CSV table of C-alpha atoms and ligand atoms in Angstrom, one decimal:
chain,number,residue,atom,x,y,z
A,1,MET,CA,0.0,0.0,0.0
A,2,GLU,CA,1.2,3.5,-0.8
A,3,PHE,CA,1.1,6.5,1.6
A,4,ARG,CA,0.5,8.7,-1.4
A,5,ASP,CA,0.0,6.8,-4.7
A,6,LEU,CA,2.0,8.6,-7.4
A,7,LYS,CA,2.5,5.4,-9.3
A,8,LYS,CA,-1.2,4.8,-9.9
A,9,GLN,CA,-1.8,8.4,-10.8
A,10,TYR,CA,0.9,8.2,-13.4
A,11,GLN,CA,-0.4,4.9,-14.8
A,12,LEU,CA,-3.9,6.5,-15.2
A,13,HIS,CA,-2.6,9.6,-17.0
A,14,LYS,CA,0.6,8.2,-18.6
A,15,GLU,CA,-0.3,9.0,-22.2
A,16,GLU,CA,-0.9,12.7,-21.7
A,17,ILE,CA,2.0,13.2,-19.3
A,18,ASP,CA,4.5,11.3,-21.5
A,19,LYS,CA,3.4,13.5,-24.5
A,20,ALA,CA,3.8,16.7,-22.5
A,21,ILE,CA,7.3,15.7,-21.4
A,22,HIS,CA,8.3,14.7,-24.9
A,23,ASP,CA,7.1,18.0,-26.3
A,24,VAL,CA,9.7,19.7,-24.1
A,25,LEU,CA,12.4,17.3,-25.2
A,26,THR,CA,11.6,17.9,-28.8
A,27,HIS,CA,11.7,21.7,-28.5
A,28,ALA,CA,14.6,21.7,-26.0
A,29,ASN,CA,13.2,24.8,-24.3
A,30,PHE,CA,14.2,23.5,-20.9
A,31,ILE,CA,14.5,26.8,-19.0
A,32,MET,CA,11.6,29.3,-19.1
A,33,GLY,CA,9.9,27.6,-22.1
A,34,ASN,CA,6.5,28.8,-23.0
A,35,GLN,CA,4.9,26.0,-20.9
A,36,VAL,CA,6.1,27.9,-17.9
A,37,THR,CA,4.2,31.1,-18.9
A,38,MET,CA,1.1,29.1,-19.8
A,39,LEU,CA,1.2,27.3,-16.5
A,40,GLU,CA,1.4,30.6,-14.7
A,41,LYS,CA,-1.6,31.9,-16.6
A,42,GLU,CA,-3.6,28.7,-15.7
A,43,LEU,CA,-2.6,28.9,-12.1
A,44,GLU,CA,-3.6,32.6,-11.9
A,45,GLU,CA,-7.0,31.7,-13.2
A,46,TYR,CA,-7.3,28.6,-11.0
A,47,VAL,CA,-6.5,30.6,-7.8
A,48,GLY,CA,-8.2,33.8,-8.8
A,49,VAL,CA,-5.1,36.0,-8.2
A,50,LYS,CA,-3.6,38.5,-10.6
A,51,HIS,CA,0.0,37.2,-10.6
A,52,CYS,CA,1.6,33.7,-10.4
A,53,VAL,CA,5.4,33.6,-10.4
A,54,THR,CA,6.6,30.0,-10.6
A,55,VAL,CA,9.9,29.2,-8.8
A,56,ALA,CA,12.3,26.2,-8.1
A,57,ASN,CA,10.6,25.0,-4.9
A,58,GLY,CA,8.3,25.9,-2.0
A,59,THR,CA,11.1,27.0,0.3
A,60,ASP,CA,12.5,29.5,-2.3
A,61,ALA,CA,8.9,30.7,-2.8
A,62,LEU,CA,8.7,31.7,0.9
A,63,GLN,CA,12.1,33.2,0.9
A,64,LEU,CA,11.5,35.2,-2.3
A,65,ALA,CA,8.3,36.6,-0.7
A,66,LEU,CA,10.2,37.8,2.3
A,67,MET,CA,13.0,39.3,0.1
A,68,THR,CA,10.3,41.2,-1.8
A,69,TRP,CA,9.3,42.9,1.5
A,70,SER,CA,13.0,43.5,2.4
A,71,ILE,CA,12.7,41.4,5.6
A,72,GLY,CA,16.0,41.1,7.5
A,73,ALA,CA,17.8,41.7,10.7
A,74,GLY,CA,15.7,43.3,13.4
A,75,ASP,CA,12.4,42.1,12.0
A,76,ALA,CA,10.1,39.8,13.8
A,77,VAL,CA,8.2,37.2,11.7
A,78,PHE,CA,5.5,35.1,13.4
A,79,VAL,CA,5.5,31.4,12.5
A,80,PRO,CA,3.4,28.5,13.8
A,81,ASP,CA,5.3,26.1,16.1
A,82,PHE,CA,3.8,23.1,14.3
A,83,THR,CA,4.8,23.1,10.6
A,84,PHE,CA,7.5,21.9,8.2
A,85,PHE,CA,10.9,23.4,8.9
A,86,SER,CA,10.9,25.7,5.8
A,87,SER,CA,8.2,28.0,7.2
A,88,GLY,CA,10.7,29.2,9.8
A,89,GLU,CA,14.0,28.4,8.1
A,90,VAL,CA,13.5,31.2,5.5
A,91,VAL,CA,13.1,33.8,8.2
A,92,SER,CA,16.4,32.9,9.8
A,93,ALA,CA,18.1,32.6,6.4
A,94,LEU,CA,17.4,36.3,5.9
A,95,GLY,CA,18.7,37.2,9.3
A,96,ALA,CA,15.2,38.0,10.7
A,97,THR,CA,13.8,36.5,13.9
A,98,PRO,CA,11.2,33.9,13.8
A,99,ILE,CA,8.7,34.1,16.7
A,100,PHE,CA,7.0,30.7,17.2
A,101,VAL,CA,3.4,30.6,18.3
A,102,ASP,CA,1.1,27.8,19.4
A,103,ILE,CA,-1.6,26.1,17.3
A,104,ASP,CA,-5.2,25.3,17.7
A,105,GLU,CA,-5.8,21.7,18.9
A,106,LYS,CA,-8.7,21.1,16.6
A,107,THR,CA,-7.4,22.3,13.2
A,108,TYR,CA,-3.6,22.1,13.8
A,109,ASN,CA,-3.4,25.7,12.3
A,110,VAL,CA,-2.2,28.7,14.2
A,111,ASP,CA,-4.1,29.7,17.3
A,112,THR,CA,-5.2,33.3,16.8
A,113,ASP,CA,-5.2,34.1,20.6
A,114,SER,CA,-1.6,32.9,21.0
A,115,LEU,CA,-0.7,34.8,17.9
A,116,GLU,CA,-2.1,38.1,19.2
A,117,GLN,CA,-0.4,37.6,22.6
A,118,ALA,CA,2.9,37.1,20.9
A,119,ILE,CA,2.5,40.2,18.7
A,120,ILE,CA,1.6,42.3,21.8
A,121,ARG,CA,4.6,41.0,23.7
A,122,VAL,CA,7.1,41.6,20.9
A,123,LYS,CA,5.8,45.1,20.5
A,124,GLU,CA,6.1,45.8,24.3
A,125,LYS,CA,9.6,44.5,24.4
A,126,GLY,CA,10.5,46.8,21.6
A,127,SER,CA,13.8,45.2,20.4
A,128,LEU,CA,12.3,43.8,17.2
A,129,THR,CA,9.9,45.2,14.6
A,130,PRO,CA,6.9,43.0,13.9
A,131,LYS,CA,6.5,42.7,10.2
A,132,VAL,CA,5.0,39.5,8.8
A,133,ILE,CA,2.8,36.6,9.9
A,134,VAL,CA,3.6,33.3,8.1
A,135,VAL,CA,0.3,31.5,8.0
A,136,VAL,CA,0.4,27.8,7.2
A,137,ASP,CA,-2.6,25.9,5.8
A,138,LEU,CA,-1.5,22.8,7.6
A,139,PHE,CA,-2.4,19.3,6.2
A,140,GLY,CA,-4.6,21.0,3.6
A,141,GLN,CA,-7.1,23.1,5.6
A,142,PRO,CA,-6.9,26.9,5.2
A,143,ALA,CA,-6.2,28.8,8.4
A,144,ASN,CA,-8.6,31.1,10.0
A,145,PHE,CA,-7.9,34.1,7.7
A,146,VAL,CA,-10.9,36.1,8.8
A,147,VAL,CA,-9.4,36.6,12.3
A,148,ILE,CA,-5.8,36.7,11.1
A,149,ARG,CA,-6.6,39.4,8.5
A,150,LYS,CA,-8.1,41.6,11.3
A,151,LEU,CA,-5.0,41.1,13.5
A,152,ALA,CA,-2.7,42.0,10.5
A,153,GLN,CA,-4.7,45.2,10.0
A,154,LYS,CA,-4.8,46.0,13.7
A,155,TYR,CA,-1.0,45.7,14.1
A,156,GLY,CA,0.1,46.7,10.7
A,157,LEU,CA,1.5,43.3,9.6
A,158,LEU,CA,1.8,41.6,6.2
A,159,ILE,CA,0.4,38.1,5.7
A,160,LEU,CA,2.5,35.4,4.0
A,161,GLU,CA,0.2,32.4,3.3
A,162,ASP,CA,2.3,29.2,3.2
A,163,ALA,CA,-0.1,27.0,1.2
A,164,ALA,CA,2.5,24.3,0.3
A,165,GLN,CA,0.0,21.8,1.8
A,166,GLY,CA,-3.2,23.8,1.3
A,167,PHE,CA,-3.1,24.3,-2.5
A,168,GLY,CA,-6.5,23.3,-3.9
A,169,GLY,CA,-8.3,24.0,-0.6
A,170,SER,CA,-10.8,26.8,-0.1
A,171,ILE,CA,-12.9,29.0,2.2
A,172,GLY,CA,-16.3,29.4,0.7
A,173,ASN,CA,-15.6,30.0,-3.0
A,174,GLN,CA,-12.1,31.6,-2.4
A,175,LYS,CA,-9.1,29.4,-3.1
A,176,ALA,CA,-6.0,28.8,-1.0
A,177,CYS,CA,-3.1,31.0,-2.2
A,178,SER,CA,-5.4,34.0,-2.4
A,179,PHE,CA,-5.5,34.8,1.3
A,180,GLY,CA,-2.0,36.2,1.9
A,181,ASP,CA,-0.7,39.6,0.8
A,182,ILE,CA,1.7,37.2,-0.9
A,183,SER,CA,0.9,33.4,-0.9
A,184,THR,CA,3.2,30.5,-1.8
A,185,THR,CA,2.9,26.8,-2.6
A,186,SER,CA,5.1,23.8,-3.3
A,187,PHE,CA,4.9,21.3,-6.2
A,188,PHE,CA,7.1,18.7,-4.4
A,189,PRO,CA,5.8,15.3,-5.7
A,190,ALA,CA,3.8,14.4,-2.6
A,191,LYS,CA,2.1,17.7,-2.2
A,192,PRO,CA,-1.6,18.1,-3.3
A,193,LEU,CA,-0.4,19.3,-6.7
A,194,GLY,CA,2.9,17.7,-7.3
A,195,CYS,CA,5.4,17.6,-10.2
A,196,TYR,CA,8.2,15.1,-10.9
A,197,GLY,CA,10.9,16.9,-9.0
A,198,ASP,CA,11.1,20.2,-7.1
A,199,GLY,CA,8.8,23.1,-7.9
A,200,GLY,CA,6.9,26.0,-6.4
A,201,ALA,CA,5.0,29.2,-7.0
A,202,VAL,CA,4.3,32.6,-5.5
A,203,PHE,CA,0.9,34.4,-5.9
A,204,THR,CA,0.0,38.1,-5.3
A,205,ASP,CA,-2.4,40.7,-6.6
A,206,ASN,CA,0.2,43.4,-6.1
A,207,ASP,CA,1.8,44.5,-9.5
A,208,GLU,CA,4.9,46.0,-7.9
A,209,TRP,CA,5.7,42.9,-5.8
A,210,ALA,CA,5.1,40.6,-8.8
A,211,GLU,CA,7.7,42.6,-10.8
A,212,LEU,CA,10.2,42.3,-7.9
A,213,LEU,CA,9.5,38.5,-7.6
A,214,ARG,CA,10.2,38.1,-11.3
A,215,SER,CA,13.5,39.9,-10.9
A,216,PHE,CA,14.6,38.1,-7.7
A,217,ARG,CA,14.0,34.7,-9.2
A,218,VAL,CA,16.5,35.4,-12.0
A,219,HIS,CA,19.6,36.9,-10.2
A,220,GLY,CA,17.9,40.2,-9.5
A,221,LYS,CA,17.6,41.0,-13.1
A,222,GLY,CA,16.9,44.5,-14.4
A,223,ARG,CA,16.2,44.9,-18.1
A,224,ASP,CA,17.6,41.4,-18.8
A,225,LYS,CA,19.5,38.7,-17.0
A,226,TYR,CA,22.9,40.4,-17.6
A,227,ASP,CA,21.7,43.6,-16.1
A,228,ASN,CA,21.6,42.8,-12.3
A,229,VAL,CA,20.1,45.5,-10.1
A,230,ARG,CA,19.6,43.5,-6.9
A,231,ILE,CA,20.9,40.4,-5.1
A,232,GLY,CA,18.5,37.6,-6.0
A,233,MET,CA,18.5,33.9,-6.5
A,234,ASN,CA,18.5,31.4,-9.3
A,235,SER,CA,15.0,29.9,-8.7
A,236,ARG,CA,13.1,29.0,-11.8
A,237,LEU,CA,10.6,26.2,-12.5
A,238,ASP,CA,11.9,23.8,-15.1
A,239,THR,CA,9.9,23.6,-18.4
A,240,ILE,CA,9.5,19.8,-18.0
A,241,GLN,CA,7.9,20.3,-14.6
A,242,ALA,CA,5.6,23.0,-15.9
A,243,ALA,CA,4.5,20.7,-18.7
A,244,VAL,CA,3.8,17.9,-16.1
A,245,LEU,CA,1.9,20.3,-13.9
A,246,ARG,CA,-0.3,21.6,-16.8
A,247,GLU,CA,-1.5,18.0,-17.3
A,248,LYS,CA,-2.0,17.3,-13.6
A,249,LEU,CA,-4.0,20.5,-13.2
A,250,LYS,CA,-6.6,19.2,-15.5
A,251,PHE,CA,-7.7,16.4,-13.1
A,252,PHE,CA,-6.6,18.2,-9.9
A,253,ASP,CA,-10.1,19.1,-8.7
A,254,GLU,CA,-11.3,15.6,-9.3
A,255,GLU,CA,-8.5,14.2,-7.1
A,256,ILE,CA,-9.4,16.7,-4.3
A,257,GLU,CA,-13.0,15.6,-4.5
A,258,SER,CA,-11.9,11.9,-4.1
A,259,CYS,CA,-9.6,12.8,-1.2
A,260,ASN,CA,-12.6,14.4,0.5
A,261,GLU,CA,-14.5,11.2,0.0
A,262,VAL,CA,-11.7,9.2,1.5
A,263,ALA,CA,-11.6,11.6,4.5
A,264,LYS,CA,-15.3,11.3,5.0
A,265,GLU,CA,-15.0,7.5,5.1
A,266,TYR,CA,-12.0,7.6,7.5
A,267,ILE,CA,-13.9,10.0,9.8
A,268,LYS,CA,-17.0,7.8,9.8
A,269,ARG,CA,-14.9,4.7,10.7
A,270,LEU,CA,-12.3,6.1,13.1
A,271,GLY,CA,-14.2,9.1,14.6
A,272,GLU,CA,-15.4,7.4,17.7
A,273,TYR,CA,-12.0,5.9,18.5
A,274,VAL,CA,-9.5,8.6,17.9
A,275,LYS,CA,-9.4,12.4,17.3
A,276,THR,CA,-9.9,12.9,13.6
A,277,PRO,CA,-9.3,16.2,11.8
A,278,ALA,CA,-11.9,18.9,12.3
A,279,ILE,CA,-12.8,20.8,9.1
A,280,LEU,CA,-14.5,24.0,10.1
A,281,GLN,CA,-17.6,25.5,8.6
A,282,GLY,CA,-17.1,26.8,5.1
A,283,MET,CA,-13.6,25.3,4.8
A,284,ARG,CA,-12.5,22.7,2.2
A,285,SER,CA,-9.3,20.8,2.7
A,286,SER,CA,-7.0,19.6,0.0
A,287,TRP,CA,-6.0,16.7,2.3
A,288,ALA,CA,-2.2,16.9,2.0
A,289,GLN,CA,-2.3,14.7,5.0
A,290,PHE,CA,-4.9,12.8,7.1
A,291,THR,CA,-3.6,13.3,10.6
A,292,VAL,CA,-5.2,11.8,13.7
A,293,CYS,CA,-4.3,12.4,17.4
A,294,LEU,CA,-3.9,9.4,19.8
A,295,ASP,CA,-4.3,9.5,23.5
A,296,ASN,CA,-0.6,9.4,24.3
A,297,GLU,CA,2.8,8.5,22.8
A,298,ASN,CA,2.6,4.8,23.8
A,299,GLN,CA,-0.7,4.3,22.0
A,300,ARG,CA,0.7,6.1,18.9
A,301,ASN,CA,3.7,3.8,18.8
A,302,GLN,CA,1.5,0.8,19.2
A,303,VAL,CA,-0.8,1.8,16.4
A,304,MET,CA,2.2,2.7,14.1
A,305,GLY,CA,3.8,-0.6,14.9
A,306,ARG,CA,0.7,-2.6,14.1
A,307,LEU,CA,0.1,-0.7,10.9
A,308,LYS,CA,3.7,-1.5,9.9
A,309,GLU,CA,3.3,-5.2,10.6
A,310,ASN,CA,0.4,-5.1,8.1
A,311,GLU,CA,2.5,-3.2,5.5
A,312,ILE,CA,0.4,-0.1,5.9
A,313,PRO,CA,2.7,3.1,5.8
A,314,SER,CA,2.1,5.8,8.4
A,315,ALA,CA,4.2,8.9,9.3
A,316,ILE,CA,4.6,11.4,12.1
A,317,TYR,CA,4.0,15.0,10.9
A,318,TYR,CA,5.7,16.5,12.9
A,319,PRO,CA,7.7,14.8,15.7
A,320,LYS,CA,9.3,18.1,17.0
A,321,PRO,CA,8.0,21.6,17.6
A,322,MET,CA,9.8,24.2,15.5
A,323,HIS,CA,11.2,25.9,18.7
A,324,LYS,CA,12.9,22.6,19.7
A,325,GLN,CA,14.8,22.2,16.3
A,326,GLY,CA,18.5,22.4,16.9
A,327,ALA,CA,18.9,24.9,14.1
A,328,PHE,CA,17.0,27.5,16.0
A,329,GLN,CA,19.1,27.2,19.1
A,330,ASN,CA,22.0,28.8,17.2
A,331,VAL,CA,20.2,31.8,15.6
A,332,LEU,CA,18.0,34.5,17.0
A,333,SER,CA,14.5,33.1,17.6
A,334,GLU,CA,11.8,33.4,20.3
A,335,GLN,CA,8.9,31.3,21.3
A,336,TYR,CA,5.9,31.8,23.4
A,337,PRO,CA,4.5,28.9,25.4
A,338,CYS,CA,3.4,26.2,22.9
A,339,PRO,CA,1.8,23.5,25.1
A,340,VAL,CA,-0.6,22.3,22.4
A,341,THR,CA,2.2,21.8,19.8
A,342,GLU,CA,4.3,19.9,22.3
A,343,SER,CA,1.4,17.6,23.2
A,344,ILE,CA,0.4,17.0,19.6
A,345,CYS,CA,3.9,16.2,18.5
A,346,ARG,CA,3.8,13.3,20.9
A,347,ARG,CA,0.4,12.0,19.7
A,348,CYS,CA,-0.1,12.8,16.0
A,349,LEU,CA,-0.1,10.2,13.3
A,350,SER,CA,-0.7,10.6,9.6
A,351,ILE,CA,-2.1,7.6,7.7
A,352,PRO,CA,-2.4,6.9,3.9
A,353,MET,CA,-4.3,9.7,2.1
A,354,HIS,CA,-4.7,10.0,-1.7
A,355,ALA,CA,-7.3,10.0,-4.4
A,356,TYR,CA,-6.8,6.4,-5.3
A,357,LEU,CA,-7.4,4.7,-2.0
A,358,SER,CA,-10.1,2.1,-2.4
A,359,LYS,CA,-13.0,1.5,0.1
A,360,ASP,CA,-11.5,-1.9,0.9
A,361,GLU,CA,-8.1,-0.3,1.7
A,362,ILE,CA,-9.8,2.3,3.9
A,363,MET,CA,-11.7,-0.5,5.7
A,364,GLN,CA,-8.5,-2.5,6.2
A,365,ILE,CA,-6.5,0.5,7.5
A,366,SER,CA,-9.4,1.5,9.8
A,367,ASP,CA,-9.9,-2.1,11.2
A,368,ILE,CA,-6.2,-2.5,12.0
A,369,PHE,CA,-6.1,1.0,13.5
A,370,ILE,CA,-9.1,0.4,15.8
A,371,SER,CA,-7.9,-2.9,17.0
A,372,ALA,CA,-4.5,-1.5,17.8
A,373,THR,CA,-5.9,1.4,19.8
A,374,LYS,CA,-7.9,-1.0,22.0
A,375,ALA,CA,-5.0,-3.4,22.7
A,376,GLY,CA,-3.2,-2.9,25.9
A,377,CYS,CA,-3.6,0.9,26.4
B,1,PLP,C1,6.7,21.2,1.8
B,1,PLP,C2,6.6,22.4,2.5
B,1,PLP,C3,7.4,23.6,2.3
B,1,PLP,C4,8.5,23.5,1.4
B,1,PLP,O1,8.3,23.1,0.1
B,1,PLP,P1,9.6,22.6,-0.8
B,1,PLP,O2,9.0,22.6,-2.2
B,1,PLP,O3,9.9,21.2,-0.3
B,1,PLP,O4,10.7,23.5,-0.6
B,1,PLP,C5,7.1,24.7,3.0
B,1,PLP,N1,6.1,24.8,3.9
B,1,PLP,C6,5.3,23.7,4.2
B,1,PLP,C7,4.2,23.9,5.2
B,1,PLP,C8,5.5,22.5,3.5
B,1,PLP,O5,4.8,21.5,3.8
């Protein structure tokens, strides 16, 4: 059984994907070929945002957004304590200070009360300038942007939406990657919309920032790439990856629909035995992960072991709070009490989630899961 079944997806769409890749090989337009521009247009339309700038990966996408806002030493950037390392790594890479804040137990997304407390305390201390909130749509569900937008306005902060996992999700009829002042995603193969290598994109409605992003991604180019007016990066999406993504985008919504069916079935079967993900009113998740929470670490290990014995893959996203990562011990960083993150890191477990899971597989996973939660705990 696969945790995320990329092989089956390819088999189902082999013909179109092979053709798209071969077209690039034939035209040999490997860097910034016209498929890149076409993909950007299609993604702008899909998300409903004015500008899409594709880049080399989701981490660069975040860093380029912060570079566009000139974030650096002395700036405070608020980051959820429960996320993938990148969300905070890019802040430190630019010499700014990540401030880690706790999450909401039900959604795994940032807790808006903890966020506001952290903003107030950083302001009171006065040694750093609060600038940006990195808001992660963790496991596929968009964060609480209604409240976060109010906080951003109240304290004069910019919102950077990290939708590496949330791409394809929505709030009402508004799509993920449209909630930030700048929003980013990743096309890493296992993400909701994945390519066949590394890839990413940045989204914004702001013309000036889009212009800067296009410059930063090609060595801070001015009129052309041999006229360099700022220190940038080399961070382009390969044409082959763009060609693959254009094909995958055609059946992307169908896949998300199927993932939502899988989630419904899991919740029906597991809901009374374990804490299943809570999807709030009006939210639609893209189901990057299906993550449950066990009673304690022992029970989690027991369930994980039992699944493994039955050749069912599972994974711990994430075993460590950001503020406990060794890397942040050696750079400027701050954290406010994060008891929820600490507790969830000990109890969370992600189980197979993708559009091609059969009812039989869901049943098998659920049965083994339930029997393992009962045994011995
Ligand atoms: C995967 C991920 C990233 C980074 O994306 P890459 O393409 O792997 O660089 C950033 N943030 C979150 C929340 C992610 O899950």
